[in-house]
């Protein structure tokens, strides 16, 4: 399928800077974690979501900013420094006008009483691991049972949204102005003290997600009946070593009314060496690969954004009853697990077939770290990268991909 690529004009809002020995930390607006669009939206309207707020690894704070006093604080796996707790999960309404993307408005995600929610991690437990958060002095920050790391968005015809969260992992139902209606977490997860209703509606196996690899890819059918989600990576089931060798990502079709899993599918990841832009910089491991976005294009047909860092690929997949897994594979006790089987040569379970529509290896001008994708027209996609609030120097860029035929064909 032939395509053309165009970068659209956009400028990140400057949110201030913090002084450090090596250089100031400039913080900018960030809305590249996910994109969505309603069928009823006026032409060009998009909905974008940002994640928890600025956060950096201790190693980055020391190396890039000279924060040497943090050197002894990076021992615990996944530890992140959060320099601006006032910047949390936020949604933006955007408009594509010609070759520009314009900000229409933005609003914070809030609790029932309208209080903006933090991006602090939720308390860890035997059911769900959580990464520790540190302040600028290296002191641990208390977890927040209401905290969200929003990484995906699906806009609904009633004006509200579904958001995908990496912490729980969880699904969050939002009203039109960002108020949380309810947060849906896996069985066994307790978020006592959360400032909104919490419901244990998802299978317990979701807690086996690898740290920081929860729900990032969401899509909804136009009638709102079906919600589709993909884990970002294979599960760490039964352990992290199994995750590192996994080749298949679980994709769920959920009944949006009660969030029961109606079907579970397996999306096969490409070979690591096929991500050419990444390979040119360093060796690529299976654990570097991710699914970051889904787009509904027709009944039982989705677009999937699969990526490493530099290379992004867009595939079309078709779902069907014959490809749905037996229900036993939603049971955390089933052995061998899908992920244990996934690391072997002869995989015995059905997987989705993939049709490649686009690879950024064929469009080197396109940015790295693409996470958001939406369909502007039957033959026109818009992509956006996650700039991580600009704390490592990246800026947000929007890219319009025009195909010579409809992508739903």
PDB file of N, CA, C and O in Angstrom, residues 168-240:
ATOM      1  N   UNK A 168      -2.452  -0.249  37.519  1.00  0.00           N
ATOM      2  CA  UNK A 168      -3.267  -1.312  38.108  1.00  0.00           C
ATOM      3  C   UNK A 168      -2.927  -2.718  37.678  1.00  0.00           C
ATOM      4  O   UNK A 168      -2.691  -3.551  38.521  1.00  0.00           O
ATOM      5  N   UNK A 169      -2.931  -3.023  36.391  1.00  0.00           N
ATOM      6  CA  UNK A 169      -3.448  -2.102  35.375  1.00  0.00           C
ATOM      7  C   UNK A 169      -4.957  -1.968  35.530  1.00  0.00           C
ATOM      8  O   UNK A 169      -5.598  -2.816  36.158  1.00  0.00           O
ATOM      9  N   UNK A 170      -5.513  -0.910  34.960  1.00  0.00           N
ATOM     10  CA  UNK A 170      -6.938  -0.685  35.147  1.00  0.00           C
ATOM     11  C   UNK A 170      -7.536   0.035  33.957  1.00  0.00           C
ATOM     12  O   UNK A 170      -6.826   0.603  33.122  1.00  0.00           O
ATOM     13  N   UNK A 171      -8.841   0.001  33.890  1.00  0.00           N
ATOM     14  CA  UNK A 171      -9.628   0.775  32.938  1.00  0.00           C
ATOM     15  C   UNK A 171     -10.431   1.799  33.723  1.00  0.00           C
ATOM     16  O   UNK A 171     -10.998   1.478  34.772  1.00  0.00           O
ATOM     17  N   UNK A 172     -10.473   3.024  33.220  1.00  0.00           N
ATOM     18  CA  UNK A 172     -11.124   4.115  33.940  1.00  0.00           C
ATOM     19  C   UNK A 172     -12.205   4.708  33.052  1.00  0.00           C
ATOM     20  O   UNK A 172     -11.943   5.099  31.911  1.00  0.00           O
ATOM     21  N   UNK A 173     -13.428   4.763  33.587  1.00  0.00           N
ATOM     22  CA  UNK A 173     -14.540   5.384  32.864  1.00  0.00           C
ATOM     23  C   UNK A 173     -14.643   6.829  33.320  1.00  0.00           C
ATOM     24  O   UNK A 173     -14.717   7.127  34.516  1.00  0.00           O
ATOM     25  N   UNK A 174     -14.626   7.746  32.335  1.00  0.00           N
ATOM     26  CA  UNK A 174     -14.619   9.177  32.606  1.00  0.00           C
ATOM     27  C   UNK A 174     -15.840   9.851  32.018  1.00  0.00           C
ATOM     28  O   UNK A 174     -16.316   9.473  30.938  1.00  0.00           O
ATOM     29  N   UNK A 175     -16.318  10.887  32.698  1.00  0.00           N
ATOM     30  CA  UNK A 175     -17.332  11.756  32.120  1.00  0.00           C
ATOM     31  C   UNK A 175     -16.687  12.709  31.124  1.00  0.00           C
ATOM     32  O   UNK A 175     -15.462  12.774  30.987  1.00  0.00           O
ATOM     33  N   UNK A 176     -17.510  13.486  30.433  1.00  0.00           N
ATOM     34  CA  UNK A 176     -17.037  14.336  29.347  1.00  0.00           C
ATOM     35  C   UNK A 176     -15.988  15.345  29.791  1.00  0.00           C
ATOM     36  O   UNK A 176     -15.112  15.726  29.016  1.00  0.00           O
ATOM     37  N   UNK A 177     -16.039  15.789  31.040  1.00  0.00           N
ATOM     38  CA  UNK A 177     -15.099  16.803  31.523  1.00  0.00           C
ATOM     39  C   UNK A 177     -13.982  16.197  32.364  1.00  0.00           C
ATOM     40  O   UNK A 177     -13.287  16.926  33.075  1.00  0.00           O
ATOM     41  N   UNK A 178     -13.829  14.876  32.301  1.00  0.00           N
ATOM     42  CA  UNK A 178     -12.691  14.231  32.935  1.00  0.00           C
ATOM     43  C   UNK A 178     -12.926  13.676  34.321  1.00  0.00           C
ATOM     44  O   UNK A 178     -11.999  13.129  34.924  1.00  0.00           O
ATOM     45  N   UNK A 179     -14.134  13.783  34.864  1.00  0.00           N
ATOM     46  CA  UNK A 179     -14.401  13.222  36.188  1.00  0.00           C
ATOM     47  C   UNK A 179     -14.471  11.710  36.111  1.00  0.00           C
ATOM     48  O   UNK A 179     -15.121  11.152  35.221  1.00  0.00           O
ATOM     49  N   UNK A 180     -13.806  11.035  37.054  1.00  0.00           N
ATOM     50  CA  UNK A 180     -13.821   9.575  37.080  1.00  0.00           C
ATOM     51  C   UNK A 180     -15.175   9.076  37.561  1.00  0.00           C
ATOM     52  O   UNK A 180     -15.638   9.440  38.653  1.00  0.00           O
ATOM     53  N   UNK A 181     -15.804   8.263  36.752  1.00  0.00           N
ATOM     54  CA  UNK A 181     -17.051   7.594  37.148  1.00  0.00           C
ATOM     55  C   UNK A 181     -16.718   6.360  37.963  1.00  0.00           C
ATOM     56  O   UNK A 181     -17.323   6.098  39.014  1.00  0.00           O
ATOM     57  N   UNK A 182     -15.765   5.558  37.481  1.00  0.00           N
ATOM     58  CA  UNK A 182     -15.340   4.350  38.188  1.00  0.00           C
ATOM     59  C   UNK A 182     -14.015   3.876  37.597  1.00  0.00           C
ATOM     60  O   UNK A 182     -13.708   4.130  36.425  1.00  0.00           O
ATOM     61  N   UNK A 183     -13.255   3.195  38.440  1.00  0.00           N
ATOM     62  CA  UNK A 183     -12.011   2.562  38.005  1.00  0.00           C
ATOM     63  C   UNK A 183     -12.182   1.055  38.149  1.00  0.00           C
ATOM     64  O   UNK A 183     -12.588   0.563  39.206  1.00  0.00           O
ATOM     65  N   UNK A 184     -11.869   0.326  37.081  1.00  0.00           N
ATOM     66  CA  UNK A 184     -12.063  -1.118  37.048  1.00  0.00           C
ATOM     67  C   UNK A 184     -10.697  -1.797  37.107  1.00  0.00           C
ATOM     68  O   UNK A 184      -9.852  -1.594  36.228  1.00  0.00           O
ATOM     69  N   UNK A 185     -10.489  -2.570  38.151  1.00  0.00           N
ATOM     70  CA  UNK A 185      -9.194  -3.186  38.423  1.00  0.00           C
ATOM     71  C   UNK A 185      -9.340  -4.708  38.414  1.00  0.00           C
ATOM     72  O   UNK A 185     -10.452  -5.243  38.456  1.00  0.00           O
ATOM     73  N   UNK A 186      -8.211  -5.431  38.373  1.00  0.00           N
ATOM     74  CA  UNK A 186      -8.285  -6.899  38.406  1.00  0.00           C
ATOM     75  C   UNK A 186      -8.803  -7.424  39.745  1.00  0.00           C
ATOM     76  O   UNK A 186      -8.687  -6.764  40.785  1.00  0.00           O
ATOM     77  N   UNK A 187      -9.334  -8.623  39.716  1.00  0.00           N
ATOM     78  CA  UNK A 187      -9.764  -9.302  40.936  1.00  0.00           C
ATOM     79  C   UNK A 187      -8.583  -9.388  41.897  1.00  0.00           C
ATOM     80  O   UNK A 187      -7.457  -9.676  41.501  1.00  0.00           O
ATOM     81  N   UNK A 188      -8.841  -9.116  43.165  1.00  0.00           N
ATOM     82  CA  UNK A 188      -7.804  -9.210  44.177  1.00  0.00           C
ATOM     83  C   UNK A 188      -7.072  -7.921  44.448  1.00  0.00           C
ATOM     84  O   UNK A 188      -6.330  -7.834  45.427  1.00  0.00           O
ATOM     85  N   UNK A 189      -7.243  -6.920  43.612  1.00  0.00           N
ATOM     86  CA  UNK A 189      -6.574  -5.636  43.819  1.00  0.00           C
ATOM     87  C   UNK A 189      -7.432  -4.760  44.732  1.00  0.00           C
ATOM     88  O   UNK A 189      -8.636  -4.620  44.513  1.00  0.00           O
ATOM     89  N   UNK A 190      -6.802  -4.177  45.731  1.00  0.00           N
ATOM     90  CA  UNK A 190      -7.509  -3.270  46.634  1.00  0.00           C
ATOM     91  C   UNK A 190      -6.887  -1.885  46.544  1.00  0.00           C
ATOM     92  O   UNK A 190      -5.666  -1.740  46.654  1.00  0.00           O
ATOM     93  N   UNK A 191      -7.712  -0.892  46.297  1.00  0.00           N
ATOM     94  CA  UNK A 191      -7.258   0.497  46.281  1.00  0.00           C
ATOM     95  C   UNK A 191      -8.030   1.270  47.352  1.00  0.00           C
ATOM     96  O   UNK A 191      -8.692   2.268  47.090  1.00  0.00           O
ATOM     97  N   UNK A 192      -7.915   0.779  48.565  1.00  0.00           N
ATOM     98  CA  UNK A 192      -8.623   1.396  49.686  1.00  0.00           C
ATOM     99  C   UNK A 192      -8.208   2.848  49.841  1.00  0.00           C
ATOM    100  O   UNK A 192      -7.020   3.174  49.826  1.00  0.00           O
ATOM    101  N   UNK A 193      -9.189   3.718  49.940  1.00  0.00           N
ATOM    102  CA  UNK A 193      -8.931   5.137  50.086  1.00  0.00           C
ATOM    103  C   UNK A 193      -9.002   5.910  48.784  1.00  0.00           C
ATOM    104  O   UNK A 193      -8.830   7.132  48.788  1.00  0.00           O
ATOM    105  N   UNK A 194      -9.243   5.223  47.668  1.00  0.00           N
ATOM    106  CA  UNK A 194      -9.370   5.916  46.384  1.00  0.00           C
ATOM    107  C   UNK A 194     -10.548   6.877  46.424  1.00  0.00           C
ATOM    108  O   UNK A 194     -11.580   6.593  47.045  1.00  0.00           O
ATOM    109  N   UNK A 195     -10.409   8.008  45.733  1.00  0.00           N
ATOM    110  CA  UNK A 195     -11.415   9.074  45.791  1.00  0.00           C
ATOM    111  C   UNK A 195     -12.447   8.941  44.670  1.00  0.00           C
ATOM    112  O   UNK A 195     -12.909   9.939  44.116  1.00  0.00           O
ATOM    113  N   UNK A 196     -12.795   7.719  44.367  1.00  0.00           N
ATOM    114  CA  UNK A 196     -13.830   7.406  43.381  1.00  0.00           C
ATOM    115  C   UNK A 196     -14.150   5.922  43.530  1.00  0.00           C
ATOM    116  O   UNK A 196     -13.395   5.173  44.182  1.00  0.00           O
ATOM    117  N   UNK A 197     -15.240   5.431  42.927  1.00  0.00           N
ATOM    118  CA  UNK A 197     -15.576   4.010  43.039  1.00  0.00           C
ATOM    119  C   UNK A 197     -14.538   3.129  42.333  1.00  0.00           C
ATOM    120  O   UNK A 197     -14.062   3.461  41.244  1.00  0.00           O
ATOM    121  N   UNK A 198     -14.181   2.027  42.973  1.00  0.00           N
ATOM    122  CA  UNK A 198     -13.257   1.044  42.413  1.00  0.00           C
ATOM    123  C   UNK A 198     -13.978  -0.300  42.364  1.00  0.00           C
ATOM    124  O   UNK A 198     -14.577  -0.729  43.351  1.00  0.00           O
ATOM    125  N   UNK A 199     -13.929  -0.953  41.204  1.00  0.00           N
ATOM    126  CA  UNK A 199     -14.643  -2.212  41.013  1.00  0.00           C
ATOM    127  C   UNK A 199     -13.680  -3.283  40.512  1.00  0.00           C
ATOM    128  O   UNK A 199     -12.925  -3.066  39.572  1.00  0.00           O
ATOM    129  N   UNK A 200     -13.738  -4.458  41.142  1.00  0.00           N
ATOM    130  CA  UNK A 200     -12.901  -5.593  40.744  1.00  0.00           C
ATOM    131  C   UNK A 200     -13.599  -6.361  39.625  1.00  0.00           C
ATOM    132  O   UNK A 200     -14.282  -7.358  39.858  1.00  0.00           O
ATOM    133  N   UNK A 201     -13.433  -5.879  38.402  1.00  0.00           N
ATOM    134  CA  UNK A 201     -14.164  -6.429  37.266  1.00  0.00           C
ATOM    135  C   UNK A 201     -13.285  -7.195  36.282  1.00  0.00           C
ATOM    136  O   UNK A 201     -13.804  -7.942  35.453  1.00  0.00           O
ATOM    137  N   UNK A 202     -11.966  -7.013  36.339  1.00  0.00           N
ATOM    138  CA  UNK A 202     -11.077  -7.599  35.344  1.00  0.00           C
ATOM    139  C   UNK A 202     -10.458  -8.891  35.863  1.00  0.00           C
ATOM    140  O   UNK A 202     -10.286  -9.070  37.081  1.00  0.00           O
ATOM    141  N   UNK A 203     -10.094  -9.798  34.975  1.00  0.00           N
ATOM    142  CA  UNK A 203      -9.480 -11.047  35.417  1.00  0.00           C
ATOM    143  C   UNK A 203      -8.191 -10.799  36.196  1.00  0.00           C
ATOM    144  O   UNK A 203      -7.413  -9.887  35.882  1.00  0.00           O
ATOM    145  N   UNK A 204      -7.957 -11.631  37.206  1.00  0.00           N
ATOM    146  CA  UNK A 204      -6.772 -11.473  38.056  1.00  0.00           C
ATOM    147  C   UNK A 204      -5.484 -11.593  37.263  1.00  0.00           C
ATOM    148  O   UNK A 204      -4.448 -11.048  37.668  1.00  0.00           O
ATOM    149  N   UNK A 205      -5.524 -12.277  36.132  1.00  0.00           N
ATOM    150  CA  UNK A 205      -4.314 -12.482  35.343  1.00  0.00           C
ATOM    151  C   UNK A 205      -3.723 -11.161  34.840  1.00  0.00           C
ATOM    152  O   UNK A 205      -2.527 -11.084  34.530  1.00  0.00           O
ATOM    153  N   UNK A 206      -4.535 -10.105  34.799  1.00  0.00           N
ATOM    154  CA  UNK A 206      -4.025  -8.803  34.351  1.00  0.00           C
ATOM    155  C   UNK A 206      -2.920  -8.297  35.269  1.00  0.00           C
ATOM    156  O   UNK A 206      -2.052  -7.521  34.842  1.00  0.00           O
ATOM    157  N   UNK A 207      -2.919  -8.713  36.531  1.00  0.00           N
ATOM    158  CA  UNK A 207      -1.879  -8.280  37.471  1.00  0.00           C
ATOM    159  C   UNK A 207      -0.509  -8.842  37.117  1.00  0.00           C
ATOM    160  O   UNK A 207       0.500  -8.413  37.685  1.00  0.00           O
ATOM    161  N   UNK A 208      -0.471  -9.791  36.206  1.00  0.00           N
ATOM    162  CA  UNK A 208       0.813 -10.375  35.803  1.00  0.00           C
ATOM    163  C   UNK A 208       1.518  -9.509  34.762  1.00  0.00           C
ATOM    164  O   UNK A 208       2.562  -9.910  34.241  1.00  0.00           O
ATOM    165  N   UNK A 209       0.983  -8.348  34.484  1.00  0.00           N
ATOM    166  CA  UNK A 209       1.661  -7.472  33.531  1.00  0.00           C
ATOM    167  C   UNK A 209       3.047  -7.130  34.053  1.00  0.00           C
ATOM    168  O   UNK A 209       3.274  -6.996  35.258  1.00  0.00           O
ATOM    169  N   UNK A 210       4.004  -6.997  33.134  1.00  0.00           N
ATOM    170  CA  UNK A 210       5.332  -6.559  33.514  1.00  0.00           C
ATOM    171  C   UNK A 210       5.256  -5.117  34.006  1.00  0.00           C
ATOM    172  O   UNK A 210       4.427  -4.330  33.528  1.00  0.00           O
ATOM    173  N   UNK A 211       6.102  -4.768  34.972  1.00  0.00           N
ATOM    174  CA  UNK A 211       6.100  -3.420  35.535  1.00  0.00           C
ATOM    175  C   UNK A 211       6.176  -2.371  34.430  1.00  0.00           C
ATOM    176  O   UNK A 211       7.008  -2.454  33.529  1.00  0.00           O
ATOM    177  N   UNK A 212       5.259  -1.398  34.497  1.00  0.00           N
ATOM    178  CA  UNK A 212       5.194  -0.292  33.527  1.00  0.00           C
ATOM    179  C   UNK A 212       4.774  -0.747  32.137  1.00  0.00           C
ATOM    180  O   UNK A 212       4.989  -0.039  31.157  1.00  0.00           O
ATOM    181  N   UNK A 213       4.157  -1.908  32.027  1.00  0.00           N
ATOM    182  CA  UNK A 213       3.679  -2.411  30.732  1.00  0.00           C
ATOM    183  C   UNK A 213       2.224  -2.859  30.866  1.00  0.00           C
ATOM    184  O   UNK A 213       1.897  -4.016  30.653  1.00  0.00           O
ATOM    185  N   UNK A 214       1.356  -1.938  31.239  1.00  0.00           N
ATOM    186  CA  UNK A 214      -0.045  -2.272  31.449  1.00  0.00           C
ATOM    187  C   UNK A 214      -0.899  -2.023  30.231  1.00  0.00           C
ATOM    188  O   UNK A 214      -0.555  -2.393  29.120  1.00  0.00           O
ATOM    189  N   UNK A 215      -2.042  -1.340  30.416  1.00  0.00           N
ATOM    190  CA  UNK A 215      -2.991  -1.079  29.336  1.00  0.00           C
ATOM    191  C   UNK A 215      -2.610   0.230  28.653  1.00  0.00           C
ATOM    192  O   UNK A 215      -2.774   1.308  29.216  1.00  0.00           O
ATOM    193  N   UNK A 216      -2.130   0.151  27.437  1.00  0.00           N
ATOM    194  CA  UNK A 216      -1.753   1.346  26.693  1.00  0.00           C
ATOM    195  C   UNK A 216      -2.573   1.493  25.418  1.00  0.00           C
ATOM    196  O   UNK A 216      -2.746   2.590  24.916  1.00  0.00           O
ATOM    197  N   UNK A 217      -3.069   0.393  24.868  1.00  0.00           N
ATOM    198  CA  UNK A 217      -3.766   0.402  23.578  1.00  0.00           C
ATOM    199  C   UNK A 217      -5.248   0.126  23.796  1.00  0.00           C
ATOM    200  O   UNK A 217      -5.620  -0.942  24.292  1.00  0.00           O
ATOM    201  N   UNK A 218      -6.101   1.090  23.429  1.00  0.00           N
ATOM    202  CA  UNK A 218      -7.554   0.969  23.594  1.00  0.00           C
ATOM    203  C   UNK A 218      -8.265   1.353  22.306  1.00  0.00           C
ATOM    204  O   UNK A 218      -7.810   2.242  21.576  1.00  0.00           O
ATOM    205  N   UNK A 219      -9.392   0.707  22.049  1.00  0.00           N
ATOM    206  CA  UNK A 219     -10.295   1.109  20.960  1.00  0.00           C
ATOM    207  C   UNK A 219     -11.696   0.688  21.346  1.00  0.00           C
ATOM    208  O   UNK A 219     -11.890  -0.257  22.122  1.00  0.00           O
ATOM    209  N   UNK A 220     -12.684   1.380  20.815  1.00  0.00           N
ATOM    210  CA  UNK A 220     -14.072   1.066  21.112  1.00  0.00           C
ATOM    211  C   UNK A 220     -14.858   1.011  19.814  1.00  0.00           C
ATOM    212  O   UNK A 220     -14.571   1.747  18.858  1.00  0.00           O
ATOM    213  N   UNK A 221     -15.841   0.108  19.756  1.00  0.00           N
ATOM    214  CA  UNK A 221     -16.710   0.059  18.579  1.00  0.00           C
ATOM    215  C   UNK A 221     -17.604   1.290  18.571  1.00  0.00           C
ATOM    216  O   UNK A 221     -17.917   1.862  19.626  1.00  0.00           O
ATOM    217  N   UNK A 222     -18.048   1.769  17.397  1.00  0.00           N
ATOM    218  CA  UNK A 222     -18.842   3.000  17.333  1.00  0.00           C
ATOM    219  C   UNK A 222     -20.104   2.980  18.176  1.00  0.00           C
ATOM    220  O   UNK A 222     -20.533   4.034  18.679  1.00  0.00           O
ATOM    221  N   UNK A 223     -20.713   1.794  18.358  1.00  0.00           N
ATOM    222  CA  UNK A 223     -21.921   1.717  19.175  1.00  0.00           C
ATOM    223  C   UNK A 223     -21.605   1.625  20.666  1.00  0.00           C
ATOM    224  O   UNK A 223     -22.522   1.585  21.501  1.00  0.00           O
ATOM    225  N   UNK A 224     -20.320   1.588  21.011  1.00  0.00           N
ATOM    226  CA  UNK A 224     -19.918   1.540  22.407  1.00  0.00           C
ATOM    227  C   UNK A 224     -20.076   0.190  23.064  1.00  0.00           C
ATOM    228  O   UNK A 224     -19.777   0.035  24.256  1.00  0.00           O
ATOM    229  N   UNK A 225     -20.508  -0.820  22.320  1.00  0.00           N
ATOM    230  CA  UNK A 225     -20.781  -2.130  22.913  1.00  0.00           C
ATOM    231  C   UNK A 225     -19.499  -2.863  23.278  1.00  0.00           C
ATOM    232  O   UNK A 225     -19.417  -3.539  24.298  1.00  0.00           O
ATOM    233  N   UNK A 226     -18.476  -2.755  22.418  1.00  0.00           N
ATOM    234  CA  UNK A 226     -17.253  -3.525  22.603  1.00  0.00           C
ATOM    235  C   UNK A 226     -16.077  -2.597  22.876  1.00  0.00           C
ATOM    236  O   UNK A 226     -15.895  -1.585  22.188  1.00  0.00           O
ATOM    237  N   UNK A 227     -15.296  -2.964  23.866  1.00  0.00           N
ATOM    238  CA  UNK A 227     -14.048  -2.268  24.167  1.00  0.00           C
ATOM    239  C   UNK A 227     -12.906  -3.242  23.892  1.00  0.00           C
ATOM    240  O   UNK A 227     -12.923  -4.380  24.368  1.00  0.00           O
ATOM    241  N   UNK A 228     -11.946  -2.791  23.114  1.00  0.00           N
ATOM    242  CA  UNK A 228     -10.794  -3.622  22.774  1.00  0.00           C
ATOM    243  C   UNK A 228      -9.568  -3.065  23.497  1.00  0.00           C
ATOM    244  O   UNK A 228      -9.356  -1.853  23.526  1.00  0.00           O
ATOM    245  N   UNK A 229      -8.778  -3.947  24.067  1.00  0.00           N
ATOM    246  CA  UNK A 229      -7.529  -3.496  24.682  1.00  0.00           C
ATOM    247  C   UNK A 229      -6.443  -4.522  24.411  1.00  0.00           C
ATOM    248  O   UNK A 229      -6.702  -5.708  24.250  1.00  0.00           O
ATOM    249  N   UNK A 230      -5.238  -4.031  24.353  1.00  0.00           N
ATOM    250  CA  UNK A 230      -4.066  -4.894  24.243  1.00  0.00           C
ATOM    251  C   UNK A 230      -3.100  -4.532  25.353  1.00  0.00           C
ATOM    252  O   UNK A 230      -2.902  -3.347  25.651  1.00  0.00           O
ATOM    253  N   UNK A 231      -2.539  -5.543  25.989  1.00  0.00           N
ATOM    254  CA  UNK A 231      -1.438  -5.288  26.894  1.00  0.00           C
ATOM    255  C   UNK A 231      -0.277  -4.722  26.082  1.00  0.00           C
ATOM    256  O   UNK A 231      -0.144  -4.992  24.890  1.00  0.00           O
ATOM    257  N   UNK A 232       0.564  -3.965  26.739  1.00  0.00           N
ATOM    258  CA  UNK A 232       1.680  -3.369  26.019  1.00  0.00           C
ATOM    259  C   UNK A 232       2.703  -4.424  25.597  1.00  0.00           C
ATOM    260  O   UNK A 232       3.345  -4.290  24.559  1.00  0.00           O
ATOM    261  N   UNK A 233       2.831  -5.479  26.388  1.00  0.00           N
ATOM    262  CA  UNK A 233       3.849  -6.502  26.160  1.00  0.00           C
ATOM    263  C   UNK A 233       3.316  -7.843  26.637  1.00  0.00           C
ATOM    264  O   UNK A 233       2.258  -7.901  27.281  1.00  0.00           O
ATOM    265  N   UNK A 234       4.028  -8.935  26.360  1.00  0.00           N
ATOM    266  CA  UNK A 234       3.657 -10.207  26.972  1.00  0.00           C
ATOM    267  C   UNK A 234       3.631 -10.088  28.497  1.00  0.00           C
ATOM    268  O   UNK A 234       4.347  -9.265  29.083  1.00  0.00           O
ATOM    269  N   UNK A 235       2.823 -10.906  29.135  1.00  0.00           N
ATOM    270  CA  UNK A 235       2.752 -10.878  30.590  1.00  0.00           C
ATOM    271  C   UNK A 235       4.008 -11.501  31.201  1.00  0.00           C
ATOM    272  O   UNK A 235       4.669 -12.331  30.588  1.00  0.00           O
ATOM    273  N   UNK A 236       4.310 -11.074  32.425  1.00  0.00           N
ATOM    274  CA  UNK A 236       5.375 -11.707  33.208  1.00  0.00           C
ATOM    275  C   UNK A 236       4.735 -12.868  33.969  1.00  0.00           C
ATOM    276  O   UNK A 236       4.563 -12.828  35.191  1.00  0.00           O
ATOM    277  N   UNK A 237       4.388 -13.897  33.217  1.00  0.00           N
ATOM    278  CA  UNK A 237       3.581 -14.989  33.778  1.00  0.00           C
ATOM    279  C   UNK A 237       4.190 -16.337  33.404  1.00  0.00           C
ATOM    280  O   UNK A 237       4.186 -16.688  32.230  1.00  0.00           O
ATOM    281  N   UNK A 238       4.796 -17.050  34.325  1.00  0.00           N
ATOM    282  CA  UNK A 238       4.709 -16.813  35.776  1.00  0.00           C
ATOM    283  C   UNK A 238       5.773 -15.889  36.355  1.00  0.00           C
ATOM    284  O   UNK A 238       5.722 -15.575  37.542  1.00  0.00           O
ATOM    285  N   UNK A 239       6.756 -15.447  35.530  1.00  0.00           N
ATOM    286  CA  UNK A 239       7.826 -14.636  36.094  1.00  0.00           C
ATOM    287  C   UNK A 239       8.408 -13.719  35.020  1.00  0.00           C
ATOM    288  O   UNK A 239       8.045 -13.781  33.843  1.00  0.00           O
ATOM    289  N   UNK A 240       9.329 -12.845  35.438  1.00  0.00           N
ATOM    290  CA  UNK A 240       9.892 -11.852  34.531  1.00  0.00           C
ATOM    291  C   UNK A 240      10.734 -12.489  33.439  1.00  0.00           C
ATOM    292  O   UNK A 240      10.781 -11.984  32.305  1.00  0.00           O
TER     293      UNK A 240
END
